[in-house]
Amino acid sequence: MISILIIDDKPPVVDIEEIVTDRNYPFRLKTITEIQEALKEIKSNNPDIIIINSRKSDLNVHNLLRGIKKELKPIPHIVLISSFKPEFISECVSHGLNIHLINEDNTEEELRKLNLFLSKYSELYEERNIKSLKDAKYRSLLESMDDSIYMVDSDCRYLYMNRKHLMRLGKSSELYRGRRYQDFHAESEYRKFSEIISNVFETGKIFREEYNCDRFRLNRTFTPVSNIEDDSVVAVNIVSKRRGPSGREGTGNTEENDTGTEEEDKSVYVVDRECRYLSINQAHQERLGLKPEYIYSGKRYAEFHPEGKSESFAEIITKVFSDGDYFLDEYSCCENHFSRRFCPVKDPETDKVIAVTVISSNITSRKISEKSLIESNKKLNLLNSITRHDILNNLTALQGYLEILIEDAPDEKNLKYFRIMKKASDSIQDQISFSKDYQDIGVEKPVWQDADELIRKSSLSLSMGKIAVHSDLSGLRIFADRMVEKVFYNLIQNAVSYGGTITEINFTATEKSDELIILCRDNGTGIPDEEKMKIFQRGYGKNTGLGLFLSKEILSITGISIMESGTYGEGACFEIKIPRLVYSFK
């Protein structure tokens, strides 16, 4: 829909609204009489066309046009209906404003010109929308894939990286521009990669290999990107897929000697704001039971799904259009479980959401495994609980006898040993009681939780004295293990217990392209550099030495990491890095 803002502060010589509404143009109109009000509207809604019919002085209109140029990207088409001075128009054009003039003294001819302008603009708009949708759908698919996808030139210089590959490298999109493969990889890996790239450029053939990376075996496909005119190779596109646990060395294969690995079946489809299908891949057609020749274009999601599911789907689509952000969802159908990733398709020029790509995967096998694992964990927890109860009963009896022995100790030497035994038994009791608090880690599946509420509950359960806790995380939700409250509890408790002169603890968040970083910062004594890594090790520190170790384990269940980055003497600062897909805002 093309948006038109009409700024009309005098009796209309040309009835603009009538011209537009009488035609079959896909226009949405809004009329405003005051220039200052118009500037606010322009900032808020970024119209495609602005029609100005104003009796105000050239100076006022000039200020308005300057504001348009400063605030809007891209700059809209501007129609001026008046008799402005030629030098004023020349100056506006020289500032990059796209102006269409309507002379109010020659109404009939100017009406024809306005009609022609609106007609041509609507045709161009439609052509641009079709092209933008195609380009944006392709980019949306690349950005939402679970595979690393990137493109390099003959010098192994990066031309493009999708979101997944950026996350693997731990870099932002700005840092890879103009950089080469060797800037992020070891020399031996670069030499091997460079040889493959040279081979693909020379032969123009696809190359496939398997290689080990950390604990996983990856399948990597190198595909030549050819020039349309002379078929020469101008770049190489690389798709890297995770294949499973690493167990053997990778091998190289050309197109003639394919590895035969199967692609995971995923339903991929694109819908508009009204949930009308714009495109559907074969896997989704098969899931819906459609024949290849079936005309799905223009059909709505509700025509193939029951009412309840259609309503929830429409709510998610509305949210993605409104927020312009990714959304994850899981649902069940006919005893099968599916995960869906909703990816906004944005116009490259305006950055507006014009459609949503939905990628749906069957995760029934994973859900069955998760359920089995949860049941196993529950049984282990029951056994642990019974065992812990029996140990504590015996330990209580042992401590009672030790207290009697301490009271009746015949000499100092025996008293010393009895006290050592009592101290050891007390430590055992503390360890067992501590383990009870953390026995439910990983037992239940992760859930979305309100970060601000977790901090509030944690601070209320501690004796804070005069220490203030401030949180700027209102509206932030994180997808984490149900025990994540213990993480915030430990951070606040450690600050209170070991912060020395601490008076305040602040929780803030910074959002980056592929992650969100929560900072827990205090103004206490801080942590020495040599201890920053050790504090997350099992058994390091005072008391049980398990608090931060288990906090790190709790967060890692959903891919969240934690580190300490404060300056010793100025206070501690814990950074909690949350991947893009496991946080959201209300």
Short mmCIF file of C-alpha atoms in Angstrom, two decimals, residues 60 65 101 139 147 188 227 249 257 264 286-287 333 350 352 363 378 421 428 467 526 577 580:
data_model
loop_
_atom_site.label_atom_id
_atom_site.label_comp_id
_atom_site.label_asym_id
_atom_site.label_seq_id
_atom_site.Cartn_x
_atom_site.Cartn_y
_atom_site.Cartn_z
CA ASN A 60 8.29 27.68 6.05
CA LEU A 65 11.68 20.16 3.03
CA LEU A 101 5.52 20.57 -9.69
CA ARG A 139 17.96 -13.05 1.99
CA ASP A 147 23.64 -23.71 8.33
CA SER A 188 46.96 -24.68 8.19
CA ASN A 227 28.94 -14.39 -14.35
CA GLU A 249 38.78 -37.49 9.35
CA ASN A 257 31.58 -38.24 -6.37
CA GLU A 264 16.61 -32.35 6.40
CA GLU A 286 3.35 -32.49 0.83
CA ARG A 287 2.60 -31.77 4.49
CA CYS A 333 -0.33 -31.80 15.40
CA THR A 350 12.75 1.03 3.45
CA LYS A 352 9.77 -2.31 6.35
CA ILE A 363 11.05 -32.36 15.88
CA LYS A 378 13.27 -37.40 37.53
CA MET A 421 35.95 -34.53 62.65
CA ILE A 428 29.52 -32.63 54.44
CA ILE A 467 22.86 -2.02 49.25
CA GLY A 526 36.05 -6.24 42.25
CA LYS A 577 25.71 -13.17 26.68
CA ARG A 580 19.51 -13.87 19.51
#
